[in-house]
Structure formats: C-alpha cells, structure tokens
mmCIF file of C-alpha atoms in Angstrom:
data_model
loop_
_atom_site.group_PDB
_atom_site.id
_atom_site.type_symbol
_atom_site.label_atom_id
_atom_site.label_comp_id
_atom_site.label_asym_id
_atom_site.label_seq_id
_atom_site.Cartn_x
_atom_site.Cartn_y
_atom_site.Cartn_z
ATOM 1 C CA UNK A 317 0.000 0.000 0.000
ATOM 2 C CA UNK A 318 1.404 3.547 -0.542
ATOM 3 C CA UNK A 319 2.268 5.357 2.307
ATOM 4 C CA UNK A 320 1.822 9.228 1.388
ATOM 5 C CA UNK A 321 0.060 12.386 2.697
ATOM 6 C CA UNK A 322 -3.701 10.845 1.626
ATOM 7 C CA UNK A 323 -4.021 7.340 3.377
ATOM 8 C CA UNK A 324 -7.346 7.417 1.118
ATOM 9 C CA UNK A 325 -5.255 6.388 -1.900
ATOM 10 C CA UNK A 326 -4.235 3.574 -0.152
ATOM 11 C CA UNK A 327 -7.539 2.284 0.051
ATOM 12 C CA UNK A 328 -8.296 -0.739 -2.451
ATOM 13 C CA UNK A 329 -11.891 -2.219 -2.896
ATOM 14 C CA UNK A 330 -12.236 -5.827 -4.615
ATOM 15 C CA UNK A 331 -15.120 -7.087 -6.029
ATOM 16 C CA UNK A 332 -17.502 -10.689 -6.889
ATOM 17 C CA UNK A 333 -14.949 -12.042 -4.356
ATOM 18 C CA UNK A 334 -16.910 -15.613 -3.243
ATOM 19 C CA UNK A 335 -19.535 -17.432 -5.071
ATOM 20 C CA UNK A 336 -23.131 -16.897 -4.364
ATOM 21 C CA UNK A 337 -23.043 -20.717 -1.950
ATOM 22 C CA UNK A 338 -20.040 -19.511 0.153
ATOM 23 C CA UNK A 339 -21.352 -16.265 0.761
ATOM 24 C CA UNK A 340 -24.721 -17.541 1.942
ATOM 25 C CA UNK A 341 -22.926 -20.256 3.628
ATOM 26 C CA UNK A 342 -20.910 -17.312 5.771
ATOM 27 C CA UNK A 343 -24.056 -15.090 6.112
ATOM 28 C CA UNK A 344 -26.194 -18.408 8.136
ATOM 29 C CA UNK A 345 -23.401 -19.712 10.171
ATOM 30 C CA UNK A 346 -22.215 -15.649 11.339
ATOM 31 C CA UNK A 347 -26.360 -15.469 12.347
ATOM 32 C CA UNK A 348 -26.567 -17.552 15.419
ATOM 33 C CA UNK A 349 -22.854 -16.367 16.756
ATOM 34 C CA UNK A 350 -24.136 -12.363 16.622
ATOM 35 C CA UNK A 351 -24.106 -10.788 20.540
ATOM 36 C CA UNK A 352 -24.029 -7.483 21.537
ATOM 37 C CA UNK A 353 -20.464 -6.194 23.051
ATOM 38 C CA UNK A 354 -19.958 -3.330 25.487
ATOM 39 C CA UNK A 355 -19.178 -0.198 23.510
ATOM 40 C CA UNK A 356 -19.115 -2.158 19.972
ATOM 41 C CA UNK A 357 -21.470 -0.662 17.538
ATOM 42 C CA UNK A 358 -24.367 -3.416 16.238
ATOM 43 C CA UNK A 359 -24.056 -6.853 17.141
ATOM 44 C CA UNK A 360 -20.770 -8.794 16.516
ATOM 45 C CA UNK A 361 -19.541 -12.068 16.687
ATOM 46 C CA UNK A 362 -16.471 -13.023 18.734
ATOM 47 C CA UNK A 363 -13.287 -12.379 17.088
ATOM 48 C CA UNK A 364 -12.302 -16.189 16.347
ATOM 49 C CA UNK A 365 -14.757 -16.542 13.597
ATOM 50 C CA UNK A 366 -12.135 -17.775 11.493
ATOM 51 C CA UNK A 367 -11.476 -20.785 14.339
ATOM 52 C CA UNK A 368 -15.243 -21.368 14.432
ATOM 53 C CA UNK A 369 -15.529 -24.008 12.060
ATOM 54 C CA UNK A 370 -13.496 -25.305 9.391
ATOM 55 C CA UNK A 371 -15.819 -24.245 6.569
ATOM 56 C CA UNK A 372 -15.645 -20.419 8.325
ATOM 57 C CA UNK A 373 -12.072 -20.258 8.217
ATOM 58 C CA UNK A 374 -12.315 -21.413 4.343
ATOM 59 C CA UNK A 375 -14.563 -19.040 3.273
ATOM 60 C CA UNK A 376 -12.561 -16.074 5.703
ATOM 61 C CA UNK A 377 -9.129 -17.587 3.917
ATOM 62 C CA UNK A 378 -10.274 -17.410 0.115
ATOM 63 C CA UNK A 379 -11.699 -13.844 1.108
ATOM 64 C CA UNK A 380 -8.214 -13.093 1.930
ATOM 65 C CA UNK A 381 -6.789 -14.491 -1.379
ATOM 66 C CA UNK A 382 -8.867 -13.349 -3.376
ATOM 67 C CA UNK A 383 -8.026 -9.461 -2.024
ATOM 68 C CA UNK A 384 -3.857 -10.776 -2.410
ATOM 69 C CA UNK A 385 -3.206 -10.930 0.906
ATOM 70 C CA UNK A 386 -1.482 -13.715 1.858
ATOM 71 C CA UNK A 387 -1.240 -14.250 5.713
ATOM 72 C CA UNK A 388 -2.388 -15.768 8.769
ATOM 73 C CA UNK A 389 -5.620 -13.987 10.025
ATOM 74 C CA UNK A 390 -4.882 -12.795 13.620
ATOM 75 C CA UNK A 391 -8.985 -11.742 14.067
ATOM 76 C CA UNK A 392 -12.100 -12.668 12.444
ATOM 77 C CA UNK A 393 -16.359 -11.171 13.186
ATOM 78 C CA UNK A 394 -18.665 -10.398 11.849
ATOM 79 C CA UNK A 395 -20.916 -7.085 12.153
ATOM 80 C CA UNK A 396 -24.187 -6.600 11.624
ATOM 81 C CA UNK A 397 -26.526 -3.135 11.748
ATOM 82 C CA UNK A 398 -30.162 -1.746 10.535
ATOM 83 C CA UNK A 399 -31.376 1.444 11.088
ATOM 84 C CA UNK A 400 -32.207 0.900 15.005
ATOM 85 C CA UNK A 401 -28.685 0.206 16.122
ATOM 86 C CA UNK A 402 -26.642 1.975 13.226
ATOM 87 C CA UNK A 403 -24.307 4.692 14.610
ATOM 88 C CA UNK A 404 -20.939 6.308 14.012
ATOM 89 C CA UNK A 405 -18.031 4.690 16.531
ATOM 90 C CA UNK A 406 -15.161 6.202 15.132
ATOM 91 C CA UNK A 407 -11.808 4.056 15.645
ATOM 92 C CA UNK A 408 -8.556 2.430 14.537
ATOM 93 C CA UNK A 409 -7.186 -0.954 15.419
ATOM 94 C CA UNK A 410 -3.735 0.987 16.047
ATOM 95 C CA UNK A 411 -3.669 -1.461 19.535
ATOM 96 C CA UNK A 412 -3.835 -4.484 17.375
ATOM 97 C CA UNK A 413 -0.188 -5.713 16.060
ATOM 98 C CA UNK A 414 -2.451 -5.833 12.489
ATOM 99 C CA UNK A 415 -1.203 -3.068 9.695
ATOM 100 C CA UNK A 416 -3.694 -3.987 7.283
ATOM 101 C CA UNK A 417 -7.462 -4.483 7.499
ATOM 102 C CA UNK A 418 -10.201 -5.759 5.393
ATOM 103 C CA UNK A 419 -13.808 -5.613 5.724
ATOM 104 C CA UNK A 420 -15.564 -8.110 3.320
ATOM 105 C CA UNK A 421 -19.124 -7.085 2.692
ATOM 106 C CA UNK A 422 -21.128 -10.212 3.063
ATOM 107 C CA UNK A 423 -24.746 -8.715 2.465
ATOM 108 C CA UNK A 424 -24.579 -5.166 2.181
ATOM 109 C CA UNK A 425 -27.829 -4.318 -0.159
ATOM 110 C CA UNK A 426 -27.295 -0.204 -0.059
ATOM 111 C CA UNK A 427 -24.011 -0.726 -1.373
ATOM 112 C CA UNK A 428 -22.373 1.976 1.752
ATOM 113 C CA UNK A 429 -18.698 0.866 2.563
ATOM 114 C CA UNK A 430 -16.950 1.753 5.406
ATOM 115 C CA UNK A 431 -16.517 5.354 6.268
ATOM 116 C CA UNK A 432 -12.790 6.671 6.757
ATOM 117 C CA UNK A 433 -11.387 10.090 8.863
ATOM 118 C CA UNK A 434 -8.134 11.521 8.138
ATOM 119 C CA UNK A 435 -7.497 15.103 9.762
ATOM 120 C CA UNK A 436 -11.048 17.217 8.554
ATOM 121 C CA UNK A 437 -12.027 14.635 6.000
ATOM 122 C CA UNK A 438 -14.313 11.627 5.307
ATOM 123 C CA UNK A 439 -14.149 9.173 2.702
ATOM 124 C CA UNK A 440 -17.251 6.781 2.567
ATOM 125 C CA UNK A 441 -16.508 4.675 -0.649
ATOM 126 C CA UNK A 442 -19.713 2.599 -2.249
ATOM 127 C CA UNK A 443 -18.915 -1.417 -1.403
ATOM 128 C CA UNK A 444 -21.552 -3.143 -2.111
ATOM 129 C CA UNK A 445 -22.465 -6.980 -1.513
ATOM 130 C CA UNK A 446 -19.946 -9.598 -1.882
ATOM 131 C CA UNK A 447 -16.809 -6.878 -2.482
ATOM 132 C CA UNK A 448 -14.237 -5.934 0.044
ATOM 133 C CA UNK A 449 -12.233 -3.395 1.243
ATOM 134 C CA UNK A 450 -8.246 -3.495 2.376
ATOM 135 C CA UNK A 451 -7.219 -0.614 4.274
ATOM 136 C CA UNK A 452 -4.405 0.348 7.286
ATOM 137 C CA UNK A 453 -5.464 -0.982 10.335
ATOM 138 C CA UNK A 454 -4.510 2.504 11.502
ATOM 139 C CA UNK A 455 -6.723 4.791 9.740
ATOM 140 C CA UNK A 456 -9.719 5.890 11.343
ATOM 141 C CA UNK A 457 -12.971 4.235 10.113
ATOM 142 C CA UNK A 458 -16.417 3.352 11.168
ATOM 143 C CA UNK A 459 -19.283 1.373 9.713
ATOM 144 C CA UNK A 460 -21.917 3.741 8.278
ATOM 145 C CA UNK A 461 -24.184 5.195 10.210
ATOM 146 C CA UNK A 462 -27.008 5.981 7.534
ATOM 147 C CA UNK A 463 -27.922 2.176 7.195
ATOM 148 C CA UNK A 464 -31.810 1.907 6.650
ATOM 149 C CA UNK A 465 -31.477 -2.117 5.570
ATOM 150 C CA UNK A 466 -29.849 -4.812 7.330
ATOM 151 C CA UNK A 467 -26.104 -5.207 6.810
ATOM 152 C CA UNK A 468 -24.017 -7.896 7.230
ATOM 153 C CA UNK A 469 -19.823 -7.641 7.294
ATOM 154 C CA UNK A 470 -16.985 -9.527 7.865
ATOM 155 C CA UNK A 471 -13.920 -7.626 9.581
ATOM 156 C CA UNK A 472 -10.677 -9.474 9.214
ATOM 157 C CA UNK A 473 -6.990 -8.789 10.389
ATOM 158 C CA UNK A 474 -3.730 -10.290 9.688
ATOM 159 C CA UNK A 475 -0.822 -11.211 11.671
ATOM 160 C CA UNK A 476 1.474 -8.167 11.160
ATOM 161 C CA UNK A 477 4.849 -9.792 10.545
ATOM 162 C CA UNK A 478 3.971 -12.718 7.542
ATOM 163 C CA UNK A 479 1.440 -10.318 5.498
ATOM 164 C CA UNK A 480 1.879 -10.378 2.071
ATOM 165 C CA UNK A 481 -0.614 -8.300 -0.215
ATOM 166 C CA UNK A 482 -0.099 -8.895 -4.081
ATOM 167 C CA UNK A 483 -2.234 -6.139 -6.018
ATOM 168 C CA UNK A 484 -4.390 -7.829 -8.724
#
C-alpha cells in the first residue's frame, strides 16, 4: 500500500470475491454467533470466527486471497446493523499488532462501505455486496451510520509480521 500524505489512496476495494453458496454459507453460520459487546457498535460475533468451524475459516481464507493478501488472520467477526442500532463509533485498530485491514461485505444491499477520517475529511466509498475493502489498520474508520437495511460484514486482520498483499 502507498504510504503518502492521503491514506485514502491507499484504500483498495475488490469485487464478486466468493460465489453466491459460500457467501450464503458465511451469512447463516455468522447469524446464530451475533451478541451485543460493550461499547461495539451493532451486534458482533467473537473475534475467532475464522477458528469457528473449518468451513468459516475457508470461506474467511479465500476472502483473503482473493483481495492478495497472503497471511495468517490474527482476528475474524462479523458485524451486523439496521437502522435501530446503526451509529458512528469512530476508531482504529492501532492497539492491534495488524497493519492492514479488510472488511468483506457479506450482504450489504445499499451498497455503503466503510466510512474513513483523516485530519477534517471523510471518505465513505460505495462497497456493495460480496466486495471488500483493504485498508491500514490505523486509519480511522467506522461502519456507516445511515444504514436503513440490514447489513451484514466480515472484519478481518492479519498477523502483522507474515502479510503479504499482491495487487491484482
């Protein structure tokens, strides 16, 4: 990823990234694992989706591939919101030893991606269903708060030290 004075150019959205089966596959066996976390916005599964289930960390490994990166996933969940429990919770995983991030967008029928800060600006790129978005672990993001339909998303990071992205 380039590292410059815009960490929006660094930003790279892949699309048509699993087949219709897997995604459905991910979207039922996410449902039942959904909870609601202390200061987390939505509901969210524990962060060892990817250790869940064999098929799960498939699915969350071809995700992966299919965006070029190459490495171990160090977290795995999945988040879900609808306009009752949509809000902005501005963060960064800058505690995480992750640099990169990706949020795969596993039913996402308004198409919003995930909103970005850097300094007095906001990026909020289109993503829609089965696409995904890399981006530094360190830049400030949210999920969108303007959500009137349900929307379903897989967050993944990577083990810092053996990532490998290959831009396709």
């Amino acid at each position: 990823m380039k590292k410059d004075n815009n960490p929006f150019e660094s930003i790279k959205i892949y699309h048509n990234i699993l087949t219709e089966d897997e995604r459905i596959i991910l979207l039922n066996d996410s449902k039942p694992l959904l909870q609601k976390f202390q200061s987390f916005p939505g509901l969210q599964t524990q962060a060892t989706l990817h250790l869940e289930s064999q098929n799960n960390f498939k699915i969350i490994k071809k995700v992966a591939n299919k965006c070029g990166i190459n490495a171990p996933v160090d977290k795995s969940w999945v988040i879900y919101l609808d306009k009752e429990i949509a809000s902005e919770s501005w963060h960064s995983h800058s505690e995480s030893f992750s640099e990169y991030s990706l949020c795969y967008m596993i039913d996402n029928p308004e198409g919003f991606g995930t909103w970005f800060r850097f300094k007095d600006k906001v990026y909020k790129p289109e993503c829609p269903t089965n696409s995904a978005i890399i981006f530094s672990s360190r830049l400030e993001h949210t999920a969108p708060a303007n959500v009137k339909k349900s929307r379903y998303s897989l967050a993944i990071d990577f083990e810092n030290n053996k990532i490998n992205i290959q831009y396709q």
